[in-house]
């Protein structure tokens, strides 16, 4: 590596010049020094959404979150925190070790939550205590036993990421049609804006676009600037394209209307570029459109 070579993106490549450690996949890509090389270990998020932060500090900004049961890598542990990577989009952050489950997922059939928001129960009845808060894309394992029918409701036995047994309504596992990424994004209208959020309980701008595209089987990088670099630039927008602004991204419904998670309204809303004060400001700051052509 020469002095002029750019360093790998620290959002997706784990290294700490001050601490002197780096993941072993970066050998030859970092300036020469006496690095301590670390090897990633398989892990997964626990029963709750796992907050990944910019630093090993509870008051540090959240940079993203891992969904229940989501596959992770652990690269380093420091004082109750773990440096982890979400395997789906390769994004790094610091998480409380208590929320990280080391090792592979439990054996058995993997079930993916298909509802925007849902809960797991202690028993096959809606009056039973809640065991976990679930969301679109959360991963569970099929539990032992048969489906139980109760008052016309069908309950499926599951194993939560930490190995605890629970029950979910069968409809929770029914997938939302994912042919139209714009349609899925519109289902999230009114969802609260949460910096670093990636679920229907709260999300940010690139969390919304990543969730919509990911459910359609099209994995996007985590941040807005990464998504813009990843997609093919186009002059005019059509439904499903992404619109980019400094530090922001939205999903186009047609040539002018856009659904986006924004801190102006603190929720997911629809705007028309060039219409009204906010729409005019968005149109003025537009840096381009991106289209999935892969």
Coordinates of C-alpha atoms in Angstrom, one line a residue, residues 10-273:
X10 CA -14.3 2.3 8.3
X11 CA -18.1 1.8 8.2
X12 CA -17.5 -1.6 6.5
X13 CA -13.9 -2.5 7.3
X14 CA -12.8 -3.0 11.0
X15 CA -9.6 -1.3 12.0
X16 CA -8.5 1.0 14.8
X17 CA -5.2 2.9 14.3
X18 CA -5.2 4.1 17.9
X19 CA -5.8 0.7 19.4
X20 CA -3.5 -0.9 16.8
X21 CA -5.9 -3.7 15.8
X22 CA -7.6 -4.6 12.5
X23 CA -9.5 -7.5 11.0
X24 CA -7.2 -10.0 9.3
X25 CA -9.0 -9.6 5.9
X26 CA -7.3 -6.2 5.7
X27 CA -3.7 -7.5 5.5
X28 CA -1.9 -5.5 2.8
X29 CA -4.6 -2.9 2.6
X30 CA -3.5 -0.8 5.6
X31 CA -0.4 1.2 6.3
X32 CA 2.5 -1.0 7.5
X33 CA 2.8 -1.2 11.3
X34 CA 2.6 -3.8 14.0
X35 CA -1.1 -4.5 13.8
X36 CA -2.9 -7.0 16.0
X37 CA -4.9 -9.0 13.6
X38 CA -8.3 -10.3 14.7
X39 CA -10.6 -12.9 13.1
X40 CA -14.3 -12.6 13.0
X41 CA -16.5 -15.0 14.9
X42 CA -20.1 -15.9 14.0
X43 CA -22.9 -14.5 16.1
X44 CA -26.4 -13.3 15.8
X45 CA -28.6 -10.7 17.4
X46 CA -30.7 -11.8 20.4
X47 CA -34.5 -11.6 21.0
X48 CA -34.6 -7.8 20.7
X49 CA -33.4 -5.3 18.1
X50 CA -29.8 -4.7 18.7
X51 CA -28.5 -1.1 18.7
X52 CA -25.1 -0.6 17.0
X53 CA -23.4 2.6 18.1
X54 CA -20.5 4.7 16.7
X55 CA -18.4 4.1 19.9
X56 CA -18.6 1.7 22.8
X57 CA -20.6 4.2 24.8
X58 CA -24.3 4.2 25.6
X59 CA -24.6 7.9 24.7
X60 CA -22.8 7.5 21.3
X61 CA -25.1 7.9 18.2
X62 CA -26.8 4.8 16.9
X63 CA -25.4 4.0 13.4
X64 CA -27.7 1.1 12.6
X65 CA -29.5 -1.8 14.3
X66 CA -29.6 -5.5 13.9
X67 CA -33.0 -7.2 13.7
X68 CA -33.8 -10.1 16.1
X69 CA -31.9 -13.3 15.0
X70 CA -29.9 -11.4 12.3
X71 CA -26.6 -12.9 11.4
X72 CA -23.5 -11.0 12.7
X73 CA -19.8 -11.2 13.1
X74 CA -18.0 -10.3 16.3
X75 CA -14.5 -8.8 15.8
X76 CA -13.5 -7.5 19.2
X77 CA -14.8 -7.2 22.7
X78 CA -14.0 -4.3 25.0
X79 CA -15.5 -3.6 28.5
X80 CA -18.9 -5.0 27.9
X81 CA -19.1 -4.0 24.3
X82 CA -18.5 -5.9 21.0
X83 CA -17.4 -4.6 17.6
X84 CA -19.9 -6.3 15.3
X85 CA -20.8 -6.4 11.6
X86 CA -24.2 -7.1 10.2
X87 CA -23.7 -9.7 7.6
X88 CA -26.6 -8.6 5.4
X89 CA -25.2 -5.2 4.5
X90 CA -21.7 -5.5 6.0
X91 CA -22.1 -2.5 8.3
X92 CA -20.1 -2.1 11.5
X93 CA -20.9 -0.8 15.0
X94 CA -20.5 -1.3 18.7
X95 CA -23.1 -3.3 20.5
X96 CA -23.7 -4.3 24.1
X97 CA -22.3 -7.8 24.5
X98 CA -25.3 -8.8 26.5
X99 CA -27.5 -8.5 23.3
X100 CA -25.1 -10.5 21.1
X101 CA -25.4 -14.3 20.9
X102 CA -22.1 -16.0 19.9
X103 CA -22.2 -19.0 17.6
X104 CA -24.4 -20.1 14.8
X105 CA -28.2 -20.0 14.9
X106 CA -30.1 -23.0 16.5
X107 CA -30.6 -25.9 14.1
X108 CA -34.0 -26.3 12.5
X109 CA -36.2 -24.6 10.0
X110 CA -35.6 -20.9 9.8
X111 CA -38.7 -18.7 9.9
X112 CA -38.7 -15.1 8.7
X113 CA -41.2 -12.7 10.1
X114 CA -43.3 -11.3 7.3
X115 CA -45.4 -8.7 9.3
X116 CA -44.2 -5.1 9.7
X117 CA -44.6 -5.4 13.5
X118 CA -45.5 -8.4 15.6
X119 CA -45.0 -10.1 19.0
X120 CA -44.0 -13.6 20.2
X121 CA -46.1 -15.0 23.1
X122 CA -45.4 -17.3 26.0
X123 CA -48.3 -19.6 24.9
X124 CA -50.8 -20.0 22.0
X125 CA -53.2 -17.4 23.2
X126 CA -53.4 -13.6 22.9
X127 CA -53.8 -13.2 26.6
X128 CA -50.4 -14.9 27.3
X129 CA -47.4 -12.7 28.3
X130 CA -45.3 -11.2 25.5
X131 CA -41.9 -12.8 25.0
X132 CA -40.4 -10.7 22.2
X133 CA -41.1 -7.7 20.0
X134 CA -40.6 -8.7 16.4
X135 CA -40.4 -6.9 13.0
X136 CA -40.2 -7.6 9.3
X137 CA -37.1 -9.6 8.6
X138 CA -36.6 -11.0 12.1
X139 CA -35.4 -14.6 12.2
X140 CA -36.9 -17.4 14.3
X141 CA -36.5 -21.2 14.3
X142 CA -39.5 -23.5 14.0
X143 CA -40.1 -25.0 17.4
X144 CA -41.1 -28.6 18.2
X145 CA -44.8 -29.6 18.1
X146 CA -47.8 -29.0 16.0
X147 CA -49.7 -25.8 15.1
X148 CA -52.3 -25.1 17.7
X149 CA -55.8 -23.8 16.8
X150 CA -57.3 -21.5 19.4
X151 CA -60.6 -19.6 18.7
X152 CA -59.9 -19.9 15.0
X153 CA -56.4 -18.6 15.4
X154 CA -53.5 -20.7 14.3
X155 CA -50.4 -20.6 16.5
X156 CA -46.9 -21.8 15.4
X157 CA -44.4 -22.9 18.0
X158 CA -41.0 -21.2 17.6
X159 CA -37.7 -20.9 19.2
X160 CA -36.4 -17.3 19.8
X161 CA -32.8 -16.5 18.9
X162 CA -31.7 -17.1 22.5
X163 CA -33.2 -20.6 22.5
X164 CA -36.4 -19.7 24.4
X165 CA -39.6 -21.3 23.3
X166 CA -42.5 -19.1 22.2
X167 CA -45.5 -18.9 20.0
X168 CA -46.5 -16.6 17.1
X169 CA -49.7 -16.2 15.1
X170 CA -49.3 -18.0 11.8
X171 CA -50.2 -14.7 9.9
X172 CA -47.0 -13.1 11.4
X173 CA -45.0 -15.4 9.1
X174 CA -47.0 -14.7 5.9
X175 CA -44.8 -12.7 3.6
X176 CA -45.8 -9.2 2.4
X177 CA -45.8 -9.2 -1.5
X178 CA -42.4 -7.7 -2.5
X179 CA -42.8 -7.2 -6.2
X180 CA -43.0 -3.4 -5.9
X181 CA -40.5 -1.8 -3.6
X182 CA -42.5 1.4 -3.6
X183 CA -45.6 -0.4 -2.3
X184 CA -43.7 -1.9 0.6
X185 CA -42.3 1.6 1.5
X186 CA -45.8 3.0 1.4
X187 CA -46.9 0.4 4.0
X188 CA -44.5 2.2 6.4
X189 CA -46.2 5.6 6.2
X190 CA -46.3 7.2 9.6
X191 CA -43.5 5.0 11.0
X192 CA -41.5 7.1 13.5
X193 CA -38.1 8.5 12.4
X194 CA -35.3 7.0 14.4
X195 CA -31.6 7.7 13.5
X196 CA -30.0 4.4 12.6
X197 CA -33.4 2.5 12.7
X198 CA -34.1 -0.3 10.3
X199 CA -37.6 -1.6 11.3
X200 CA -41.2 -0.6 11.3
X201 CA -40.8 0.3 15.0
X202 CA -38.6 3.2 13.8
X203 CA -36.2 3.9 10.9
X204 CA -34.2 6.5 9.1
X205 CA -34.1 7.5 5.4
X206 CA -31.6 4.8 4.2
X207 CA -33.2 2.3 6.7
X208 CA -36.5 2.7 4.8
X209 CA -35.0 2.2 1.4
X210 CA -32.8 -0.6 2.5
X211 CA -35.8 -2.4 4.2
X212 CA -38.0 -2.0 1.1
X213 CA -35.3 -3.2 -1.4
X214 CA -34.0 -5.9 0.9
X215 CA -37.5 -7.5 1.3
X216 CA -37.6 -7.6 -2.5
X217 CA -34.3 -9.5 -2.5
X218 CA -32.2 -6.6 -3.5
X219 CA -29.6 -5.9 -0.8
X220 CA -28.4 -2.2 -0.7
X221 CA -25.5 -0.8 1.3
X222 CA -26.5 0.8 4.6
X223 CA -26.0 4.6 4.1
X224 CA -27.5 7.0 1.6
X225 CA -24.1 7.9 0.0
X226 CA -23.3 4.2 -0.3
X227 CA -26.6 3.5 -1.9
X228 CA -26.1 6.3 -4.4
X229 CA -22.7 5.0 -5.4
X230 CA -24.1 1.4 -5.7
X231 CA -27.0 2.2 -8.0
X232 CA -26.9 3.3 -11.6
X233 CA -27.4 7.1 -12.1
X234 CA -30.4 8.0 -14.2
X235 CA -31.7 11.4 -15.5
X236 CA -35.4 11.0 -14.9
X237 CA -37.1 9.0 -12.1
X238 CA -39.6 6.3 -12.3
X239 CA -41.4 4.2 -9.6
X240 CA -38.9 2.4 -7.4
X241 CA -35.9 4.6 -8.2
X242 CA -34.1 6.3 -5.3
X243 CA -33.7 10.1 -5.1
X244 CA -30.6 11.4 -3.4
X245 CA -29.8 14.6 -1.5
X246 CA -26.9 15.6 0.8
X247 CA -27.2 13.1 3.6
X248 CA -30.6 11.9 2.6
X249 CA -32.5 9.4 0.3
X250 CA -36.1 8.8 -0.7
X251 CA -37.9 6.3 -2.8
X252 CA -39.7 7.6 -5.9
X253 CA -43.4 6.7 -6.4
X254 CA -43.4 8.3 -9.9
X255 CA -41.5 11.1 -11.6
X256 CA -42.1 13.6 -8.8
X257 CA -43.6 12.0 -5.7
X258 CA -41.3 10.5 -3.1
X259 CA -41.8 8.4 0.1
X260 CA -39.1 9.0 2.7
X261 CA -38.3 8.8 6.4
X262 CA -37.4 12.3 7.5
X263 CA -36.6 14.3 10.5
X264 CA -38.7 17.3 9.3
X265 CA -41.9 15.5 10.1
X266 CA -40.2 12.9 12.3
X267 CA -42.0 10.0 10.4
X268 CA -42.3 8.5 7.0
X269 CA -44.2 10.8 4.7
X270 CA -44.8 11.4 1.0
X271 CA -43.5 14.6 -0.6
X272 CA -43.8 16.0 -4.1
X273 CA -40.5 17.4 -5.4

